[in-house]
PDB file of C-alpha atoms in Angstrom:
ATOM      1  CA  MET A 250      -0.103  35.482  12.077  1.00 39.00           C
ATOM      2  CA  LEU A 251      -2.023  32.447  10.834  1.00 47.00           C
ATOM      3  CA  SER A 252      -5.131  31.389  12.710  1.00 54.00           C
ATOM      4  CA  ALA A 253      -5.220  27.982  14.408  1.00 54.00           C
ATOM      5  CA  SER A 254      -7.411  26.615  11.613  1.00 82.00           C
ATOM      6  CA  ALA A 255      -5.179  27.984   8.845  1.00 82.00           C
ATOM      7  CA  SER A 256      -2.029  26.691  10.536  1.00 86.00           C
ATOM      8  CA  ASN A 257      -3.628  23.243  10.927  1.00 90.00           C
ATOM      9  CA  ILE A 258      -4.465  23.134   7.237  1.00 92.00           C
ATOM     10  CA  SER A 259      -0.981  24.361   6.310  1.00 93.00           C
ATOM     11  CA  LEU A 260       0.641  21.656   8.426  1.00 94.00           C
ATOM     12  CA  ALA A 261      -1.698  19.033   6.931  1.00 95.00           C
ATOM     13  CA  ILE A 262      -0.622  20.072   3.432  1.00 96.00           C
ATOM     14  CA  ILE A 263       3.042  19.848   4.457  1.00 96.00           C
ATOM     15  CA  LEU A 264       2.480  16.357   5.900  1.00 97.00           C
ATOM     16  CA  LEU A 265       0.626  15.297   2.750  1.00 97.00           C
ATOM     17  CA  ILE A 266       3.631  16.367   0.687  1.00 98.00           C
ATOM     18  CA  CYS A 267       5.950  14.529   3.088  1.00 98.00           C
ATOM     19  CA  SER A 268       3.824  11.396   2.794  1.00 98.00           C
ATOM     20  CA  TYR A 269       3.983  11.615  -1.002  1.00 98.00           C
ATOM     21  CA  LEU A 270       7.766  12.047  -0.927  1.00 98.00           C
ATOM     22  CA  ILE A 271       8.157   9.092   1.453  1.00 98.00           C
ATOM     23  CA  GLY A 272       5.827   6.967  -0.656  1.00 97.00           C
ATOM     24  CA  ALA A 273       7.772   7.922  -3.761  1.00 97.00           C
ATOM     25  CA  ILE A 274      11.021   6.430  -2.433  1.00 97.00           C
ATOM     26  CA  PRO A 275      11.702   3.493  -4.812  1.00 96.00           C
ATOM     27  CA  PHE A 276      13.122   0.985  -2.349  1.00 96.00           C
ATOM     28  CA  GLY A 277      13.368  -1.685  -5.056  1.00 94.00           C
ATOM     29  CA  VAL A 278      15.673   0.549  -7.085  1.00 95.00           C
ATOM     30  CA  LEU A 279      17.481   1.859  -4.013  1.00 95.00           C
ATOM     31  CA  PHE A 280      18.283  -1.494  -2.391  1.00 94.00           C
ATOM     32  CA  GLY A 281      18.979  -3.108  -5.758  1.00 93.00           C
ATOM     33  CA  LYS A 282      21.714  -0.594  -6.488  1.00 94.00           C
ATOM     34  CA  LEU A 283      23.096  -0.375  -2.938  1.00 93.00           C
ATOM     35  CA  ILE A 284      23.096  -4.091  -2.093  1.00 91.00           C
ATOM     36  CA  CYS A 285      23.389  -5.855  -5.443  1.00 91.00           C
ATOM     37  CA  GLY A 286      24.679  -3.171  -7.780  1.00 92.00           C
ATOM     38  CA  LYS A 287      21.712  -3.730 -10.108  1.00 93.00           C
ATOM     39  CA  ASP A 288      18.995  -1.432 -11.381  1.00 93.00           C
ATOM     40  CA  ILE A 289      15.846  -3.521 -10.953  1.00 93.00           C
ATOM     41  CA  ARG A 290      14.220  -1.565 -13.798  1.00 93.00           C
ATOM     42  CA  LYS A 291      16.526  -3.243 -16.306  1.00 92.00           C
ATOM     43  CA  TYR A 292      15.735  -6.855 -15.375  1.00 92.00           C
ATOM     44  CA  GLY A 293      12.756  -9.203 -15.384  1.00 86.00           C
ATOM     45  CA  SER A 294       9.443  -7.394 -15.649  1.00 83.00           C
ATOM     46  CA  LYS A 295      11.290  -4.118 -14.946  1.00 88.00           C
ATOM     47  CA  ASN A 296       8.849  -3.402 -12.123  1.00 89.00           C
ATOM     48  CA  ILE A 297      10.227  -1.901  -8.899  1.00 92.00           C
ATOM     49  CA  GLY A 298       8.020  -3.950  -6.567  1.00 89.00           C
ATOM     50  CA  THR A 299       8.485  -7.029  -4.410  1.00 90.00           C
ATOM     51  CA  THR A 300       7.775  -9.706  -7.027  1.00 88.00           C
ATOM     52  CA  ASN A 301      10.366  -8.578  -9.549  1.00 91.00           C
ATOM     53  CA  THR A 302      12.852  -7.865  -6.757  1.00 93.00           C
ATOM     54  CA  ILE A 303      12.524 -11.431  -5.454  1.00 91.00           C
ATOM     55  CA  ARG A 304      12.971 -12.870  -8.939  1.00 88.00           C
ATOM     56  CA  VAL A 305      15.993 -10.740  -9.777  1.00 91.00           C
ATOM     57  CA  LEU A 306      17.693 -10.010  -6.450  1.00 92.00           C
ATOM     58  CA  GLY A 307      16.525 -12.867  -4.215  1.00 92.00           C
ATOM     59  CA  LYS A 308      14.135 -13.332  -1.297  1.00 91.00           C
ATOM     60  CA  LYS A 309      16.122 -11.401   1.326  1.00 93.00           C
ATOM     61  CA  VAL A 310      16.257  -8.210  -0.695  1.00 94.00           C
ATOM     62  CA  GLY A 311      12.731  -8.777  -2.011  1.00 93.00           C
ATOM     63  CA  PHE A 312      11.127  -9.097   1.409  1.00 94.00           C
ATOM     64  CA  THR A 313      13.168  -6.139   2.676  1.00 95.00           C
ATOM     65  CA  VAL A 314      11.698  -4.069  -0.150  1.00 95.00           C
ATOM     66  CA  PHE A 315       8.237  -5.417   0.714  1.00 96.00           C
ATOM     67  CA  PHE A 316       8.630  -4.376   4.365  1.00 97.00           C
ATOM     68  CA  PHE A 317       9.630  -0.818   3.521  1.00 97.00           C
ATOM     69  CA  ASP A 318       6.983  -0.473   0.808  1.00 97.00           C
ATOM     70  CA  VAL A 319       4.337  -1.491   3.367  1.00 97.00           C
ATOM     71  CA  LEU A 320       5.843   0.792   6.010  1.00 98.00           C
ATOM     72  CA  LYS A 321       5.793   3.902   3.842  1.00 97.00           C
ATOM     73  CA  GLY A 322       2.041   3.484   3.351  1.00 97.00           C
ATOM     74  CA  ALA A 323       1.394   3.209   7.093  1.00 97.00           C
ATOM     75  CA  LEU A 324       4.040   5.561   8.496  1.00 97.00           C
ATOM     76  CA  MET A 325       2.342   8.960   8.333  1.00 97.00           C
ATOM     77  CA  ILE A 326      -1.000   7.532   9.462  1.00 97.00           C
ATOM     78  CA  ILE A 327       0.673   5.921  12.486  1.00 96.00           C
ATOM     79  CA  ILE A 328       2.477   9.138  13.414  1.00 96.00           C
ATOM     80  CA  ILE A 329      -0.644  11.295  13.164  1.00 96.00           C
ATOM     81  CA  LYS A 330      -3.425   8.983  14.370  1.00 92.00           C
ATOM     82  CA  TYR A 331      -1.602   7.031  17.057  1.00 91.00           C
ATOM     83  CA  ILE A 332       1.045   9.483  18.303  1.00 93.00           C
ATOM     84  CA  LEU A 333       0.275  13.150  17.598  1.00 94.00           C
ATOM     85  CA  GLU A 334      -3.496  13.100  18.137  1.00 92.00           C
ATOM     86  CA  PRO A 335      -3.740  10.883  21.272  1.00 89.00           C
ATOM     87  CA  PHE A 336      -1.205  13.142  23.031  1.00 89.00           C
ATOM     88  CA  ASN A 337      -3.025  16.288  21.849  1.00 89.00           C
ATOM     89  CA  ILE A 338       0.034  17.489  19.967  1.00 91.00           C
ATOM     90  CA  TRP A 339      -1.850  18.117  16.736  1.00 93.00           C
ATOM     91  CA  GLN A 340      -5.243  17.247  15.297  1.00 92.00           C
ATOM     92  CA  SER A 341      -5.502  16.556  11.576  1.00 94.00           C
ATOM     93  CA  PRO A 342      -8.179  18.620   9.799  1.00 94.00           C
ATOM     94  CA  ILE A 343      -8.420  16.026   7.029  1.00 94.00           C
ATOM     95  CA  PRO A 344      -9.091  12.243   7.146  1.00 94.00           C
ATOM     96  CA  HIS A 345      -6.127  10.045   8.077  1.00 94.00           C
ATOM     97  CA  LEU A 346      -6.576   8.026   4.910  1.00 95.00           C
ATOM     98  CA  SER A 347      -5.592  11.093   2.868  1.00 95.00           C
ATOM     99  CA  TYR A 348      -1.974  10.704   4.004  1.00 97.00           C
ATOM    100  CA  GLY A 349      -2.001   7.059   2.959  1.00 96.00           C
ATOM    101  CA  LEU A 350      -3.399   7.970  -0.451  1.00 95.00           C
ATOM    102  CA  ALA A 351      -0.577  10.473  -0.874  1.00 96.00           C
ATOM    103  CA  ALA A 352       1.948   7.686  -0.188  1.00 97.00           C
ATOM    104  CA  ILE A 353       0.263   5.364  -2.693  1.00 94.00           C
ATOM    105  CA  ILE A 354       0.292   8.077  -5.356  1.00 94.00           C
ATOM    106  CA  GLY A 355       3.949   8.663  -4.554  1.00 96.00           C
ATOM    107  CA  HIS A 356       4.779   4.983  -5.010  1.00 95.00           C
ATOM    108  CA  THR A 357       2.791   4.705  -8.233  1.00 93.00           C
ATOM    109  CA  PHE A 358       3.912   8.026  -9.703  1.00 95.00           C
ATOM    110  CA  SER A 359       7.300   8.621  -8.110  1.00 96.00           C
ATOM    111  CA  ILE A 360       8.873  12.038  -8.508  1.00 97.00           C
ATOM    112  CA  TYR A 361      12.259  10.309  -8.232  1.00 97.00           C
ATOM    113  CA  LEU A 362      11.527   8.102 -11.267  1.00 96.00           C
ATOM    114  CA  ASP A 363      10.057  10.677 -13.662  1.00 95.00           C
ATOM    115  CA  PHE A 364       6.582   9.968 -12.237  1.00 95.00           C
ATOM    116  CA  LYS A 365       6.753   6.259 -12.960  1.00 93.00           C
ATOM    117  CA  GLY A 366       6.571   3.589 -10.291  1.00 92.00           C
ATOM    118  CA  GLY A 367       5.125   0.356  -9.009  1.00 90.00           C
ATOM    119  CA  LYS A 368       1.610  -1.028  -8.779  1.00 88.00           C
ATOM    120  CA  GLY A 369       0.983   0.116  -5.225  1.00 89.00           C
ATOM    121  CA  VAL A 370      -0.036  -3.230  -3.747  1.00 90.00           C
ATOM    122  CA  ALA A 371       2.379  -3.308  -0.787  1.00 93.00           C
ATOM    123  CA  THR A 372       1.972   0.399  -0.027  1.00 95.00           C
ATOM    124  CA  SER A 373      -1.819   0.029  -0.120  1.00 93.00           C
ATOM    125  CA  LEU A 374      -1.484  -2.879   2.305  1.00 95.00           C
ATOM    126  CA  GLY A 375       0.364  -0.570   4.705  1.00 96.00           C
ATOM    127  CA  VAL A 376      -2.470   1.957   4.555  1.00 96.00           C
ATOM    128  CA  VAL A 377      -5.146  -0.689   5.118  1.00 96.00           C
ATOM    129  CA  LEU A 378      -3.164  -2.273   7.951  1.00 95.00           C
ATOM    130  CA  ALA A 379      -2.843   1.065   9.763  1.00 95.00           C
ATOM    131  CA  LEU A 380      -6.574   1.795   9.500  1.00 93.00           C
ATOM    132  CA  THR A 381      -8.447  -1.522   9.217  1.00 93.00           C
ATOM    133  CA  PRO A 382      -6.312  -4.509  10.243  1.00 93.00           C
ATOM    134  CA  ILE A 383      -8.941  -7.231   9.700  1.00 94.00           C
ATOM    135  CA  PRO A 384      -9.268  -6.570   5.928  1.00 95.00           C
ATOM    136  CA  ALA A 385      -5.456  -6.362   5.787  1.00 95.00           C
ATOM    137  CA  VAL A 386      -4.993  -9.763   7.455  1.00 95.00           C
ATOM    138  CA  LEU A 387      -7.727 -11.354   5.346  1.00 96.00           C
ATOM    139  CA  CYS A 388      -6.162 -10.015   2.148  1.00 95.00           C
ATOM    140  CA  LEU A 389      -2.790 -11.466   3.149  1.00 95.00           C
ATOM    141  CA  ILE A 390      -4.399 -14.847   3.756  1.00 96.00           C
ATOM    142  CA  CYS A 391      -6.127 -14.662   0.368  1.00 96.00           C
ATOM    143  CA  PHE A 392      -2.875 -13.628  -1.286  1.00 95.00           C
ATOM    144  CA  VAL A 393      -0.977 -16.598   0.130  1.00 94.00           C
ATOM    145  CA  ILE A 394      -3.735 -19.089  -0.770  1.00 96.00           C
ATOM    146  CA  VAL A 395      -4.081 -17.864  -4.370  1.00 96.00           C
ATOM    147  CA  LEU A 396      -0.321 -17.606  -4.868  1.00 93.00           C
ATOM    148  CA  TYR A 397       0.247 -21.113  -3.480  1.00 92.00           C
ATOM    149  CA  SER A 398      -2.578 -22.511  -5.615  1.00 94.00           C
ATOM    150  CA  THR A 399      -1.751 -20.811  -8.920  1.00 93.00           C
ATOM    151  CA  GLY A 400       1.759 -19.410  -8.677  1.00 91.00           C
ATOM    152  CA  TYR A 401       0.572 -16.145 -10.208  1.00 93.00           C
ATOM    153  CA  VAL A 402       1.285 -13.009  -8.172  1.00 91.00           C
ATOM    154  CA  SER A 403      -1.064 -10.973 -10.363  1.00 91.00           C
ATOM    155  CA  LEU A 404      -3.995 -13.240  -9.513  1.00 95.00           C
ATOM    156  CA  ALA A 405      -3.026 -13.243  -5.834  1.00 94.00           C
ATOM    157  CA  SER A 406      -2.862  -9.426  -5.812  1.00 92.00           C
ATOM    158  CA  THR A 407      -6.252  -9.230  -7.523  1.00 95.00           C
ATOM    159  CA  GLY A 408      -7.820 -11.616  -5.008  1.00 96.00           C
ATOM    160  CA  ALA A 409      -6.255  -9.715  -2.110  1.00 95.00           C
ATOM    161  CA  THR A 410      -7.563  -6.399  -3.456  1.00 94.00           C
ATOM    162  CA  LEU A 411     -11.112  -7.717  -3.811  1.00 95.00           C
ATOM    163  CA  THR A 412     -10.889  -9.240  -0.321  1.00 96.00           C
ATOM    164  CA  VAL A 413     -10.086  -5.837   1.168  1.00 96.00           C
ATOM    165  CA  LEU A 414     -13.005  -4.197  -0.618  1.00 95.00           C
ATOM    166  CA  ILE A 415     -15.531  -6.861   0.419  1.00 95.00           C
ATOM    167  CA  SER A 416     -14.359  -7.231   4.033  1.00 96.00           C
ATOM    168  CA  ALA A 417     -14.140  -3.449   4.537  1.00 95.00           C
ATOM    169  CA  TRP A 418     -17.745  -3.025   3.393  1.00 94.00           C
ATOM    170  CA  ILE A 419     -18.838  -5.805   5.737  1.00 95.00           C
ATOM    171  CA  LEU A 420     -16.981  -4.085   8.575  1.00 93.00           C
ATOM    172  CA  HIS A 421     -18.714  -0.836   7.633  1.00 91.00           C
ATOM    173  CA  PHE A 422     -22.042  -2.428   8.559  1.00 92.00           C
ATOM    174  CA  VAL A 423     -21.041  -4.623  11.515  1.00 91.00           C
ATOM    175  CA  GLY A 424     -18.035  -2.806  13.001  1.00 87.00           C
ATOM    176  CA  ILE A 425     -18.196  -0.693  16.150  1.00 85.00           C
ATOM    177  CA  SER A 426     -18.407   3.098  16.049  1.00 80.00           C
ATOM    178  CA  SER A 427     -15.530   4.502  18.050  1.00 64.00           C
ATOM    179  CA  GLU A 428     -14.022   7.978  18.002  1.00 62.00           C
ATOM    180  CA  ASN A 429     -11.368   7.082  20.563  1.00 58.00           C
ATOM    181  CA  VAL A 430      -8.083   5.499  19.607  1.00 59.00           C
ATOM    182  CA  SER A 431      -8.126   2.080  21.250  1.00 70.00           C
ATOM    183  CA  PHE A 432      -7.093  -1.429  20.332  1.00 75.00           C
ATOM    184  CA  LEU A 433     -10.706  -2.517  19.899  1.00 78.00           C
ATOM    185  CA  GLY A 434     -11.495   0.558  17.835  1.00 76.00           C
ATOM    186  CA  TRP A 435      -8.483  -0.117  15.622  1.00 78.00           C
ATOM    187  CA  LEU A 436      -9.288  -3.819  15.307  1.00 81.00           C
ATOM    188  CA  ILE A 437     -13.012  -3.786  14.535  1.00 85.00           C
ATOM    189  CA  GLY A 438     -13.768  -0.097  14.118  1.00 85.00           C
ATOM    190  CA  LYS A 439     -16.360   0.886  11.527  1.00 89.00           C
ATOM    191  CA  PRO A 440     -14.758   2.416   8.402  1.00 91.00           C
ATOM    192  CA  ASP A 441     -16.586   5.578   7.329  1.00 91.00           C
ATOM    193  CA  ILE A 442     -17.976   6.095   3.843  1.00 92.00           C
ATOM    194  CA  PHE A 443     -14.956   8.204   2.813  1.00 92.00           C
ATOM    195  CA  THR A 444     -12.669   5.289   3.637  1.00 93.00           C
ATOM    196  CA  GLU A 445     -14.865   2.882   1.700  1.00 94.00           C
ATOM    197  CA  ILE A 446     -14.869   5.118  -1.376  1.00 93.00           C
ATOM    198  CA  CYS A 447     -11.107   5.613  -1.213  1.00 93.00           C
ATOM    199  CA  TYR A 448     -10.511   1.879  -0.758  1.00 94.00           C
ATOM    200  CA  SER A 449     -12.579   1.352  -3.900  1.00 92.00           C
ATOM    201  CA  LEU A 450     -10.478   3.906  -5.800  1.00 89.00           C
ATOM    202  CA  MET A 451      -7.286   2.275  -4.512  1.00 89.00           C
ATOM    203  CA  GLY A 452      -8.600  -1.093  -5.695  1.00 90.00           C
ATOM    204  CA  VAL A 453      -9.434   0.259  -9.148  1.00 90.00           C
ATOM    205  CA  LEU A 454      -5.946   1.770  -9.435  1.00 86.00           C
ATOM    206  CA  ILE A 455      -4.323  -1.560  -8.498  1.00 89.00           C
ATOM    207  CA  LEU A 456      -6.493  -3.491 -10.975  1.00 91.00           C
ATOM    208  CA  LEU A 457      -5.718  -0.988 -13.747  1.00 91.00           C
ATOM    209  CA  LYS A 458      -1.990  -1.368 -13.065  1.00 87.00           C
ATOM    210  CA  HIS A 459      -2.426  -5.132 -13.630  1.00 91.00           C
ATOM    211  CA  ILE A 460      -4.041  -4.908 -17.090  1.00 93.00           C
ATOM    212  CA  LYS A 461      -0.845  -6.055 -18.804  1.00 91.00           C
ATOM    213  CA  ASN A 462      -0.693  -9.014 -16.431  1.00 90.00           C
ATOM    214  CA  TYR A 463      -4.271  -9.984 -17.280  1.00 93.00           C
ATOM    215  CA  LYS A 464      -3.432  -9.867 -20.982  1.00 93.00           C
ATOM    216  CA  ARG A 465      -0.414 -12.130 -20.404  1.00 92.00           C
ATOM    217  CA  LEU A 466      -2.581 -14.500 -18.344  1.00 92.00           C
ATOM    218  CA  MET A 467      -5.033 -14.797 -21.232  1.00 92.00           C
ATOM    219  CA  ALA A 468      -2.150 -15.362 -23.639  1.00 92.00           C
ATOM    220  CA  GLY A 469      -0.509 -17.931 -21.332  1.00 89.00           C
ATOM    221  CA  THR A 470       2.713 -15.920 -21.066  1.00 89.00           C
ATOM    222  CA  GLU A 471       2.386 -14.584 -17.523  1.00 89.00           C
ATOM    223  CA  ASN A 472       5.320 -15.355 -15.192  1.00 83.00           C
ATOM    224  CA  SER A 473       4.519 -17.953 -12.546  1.00 83.00           C
ATOM    225  CA  PHE A 474       6.491 -18.953  -9.474  1.00 78.00           C
ATOM    226  CA  LYS A 475       5.344 -22.537 -10.043  1.00 69.00           C
ATOM    227  CA  LYS A 476       6.773 -22.490 -13.568  1.00 61.00           C
ATOM    228  CA  SER A 477       9.969 -20.968 -12.216  1.00 55.00           C
ATOM    229  CA  LYS A 478      10.366 -23.815  -9.716  1.00 53.00           C
ATOM    230  CA  GLN A 479       9.725 -26.384 -12.410  1.00 49.00           C
TER     231      GLN A 479
END
């Protein structure tokens, strides 16, 4: 029989795999085929994320994809940190952020799409929202401002990513230290150094996935919602 520690680790590994498999669900492809009969990978930028879905399939389908892409980043963290642990059902032996990282990796390197996928922006937002809501809200505000000002989603995503990194580090120094799950602890809790490092790695991954966009921006060929309206 497994010891309590070994069984905890085994269950954590199983939940990590589940989080990856949930994160790997390509909702852009799924809803595109089910609702519109289109494979999003064959149109526009061929990306499976929100931006290309809005351009190709419309706002309703696009924002539906956005919602589920955000949800799959937050889902396992919510279940473990805010349901299982507070009711003493199960205590995770690894940091909660690990489950979010598994979902992001799943979205970016989906087993259902031959280990190809999206850029991970929406799924990363779900992870950040579940753990540190203030950086998540600030990044959304930055995203909207930059998108409205420039029309470029790539620039808005870059600004939002940098906003998360900066605001999370600020919160690391001025946030409250709280081991208990409470609204105040969730709202202004102090992210630990592991979270800060992982946020930085998530940010680097997102920026790397946007290299082609940066090249198109420099060449003046990047798609813009302002240009589309005009």
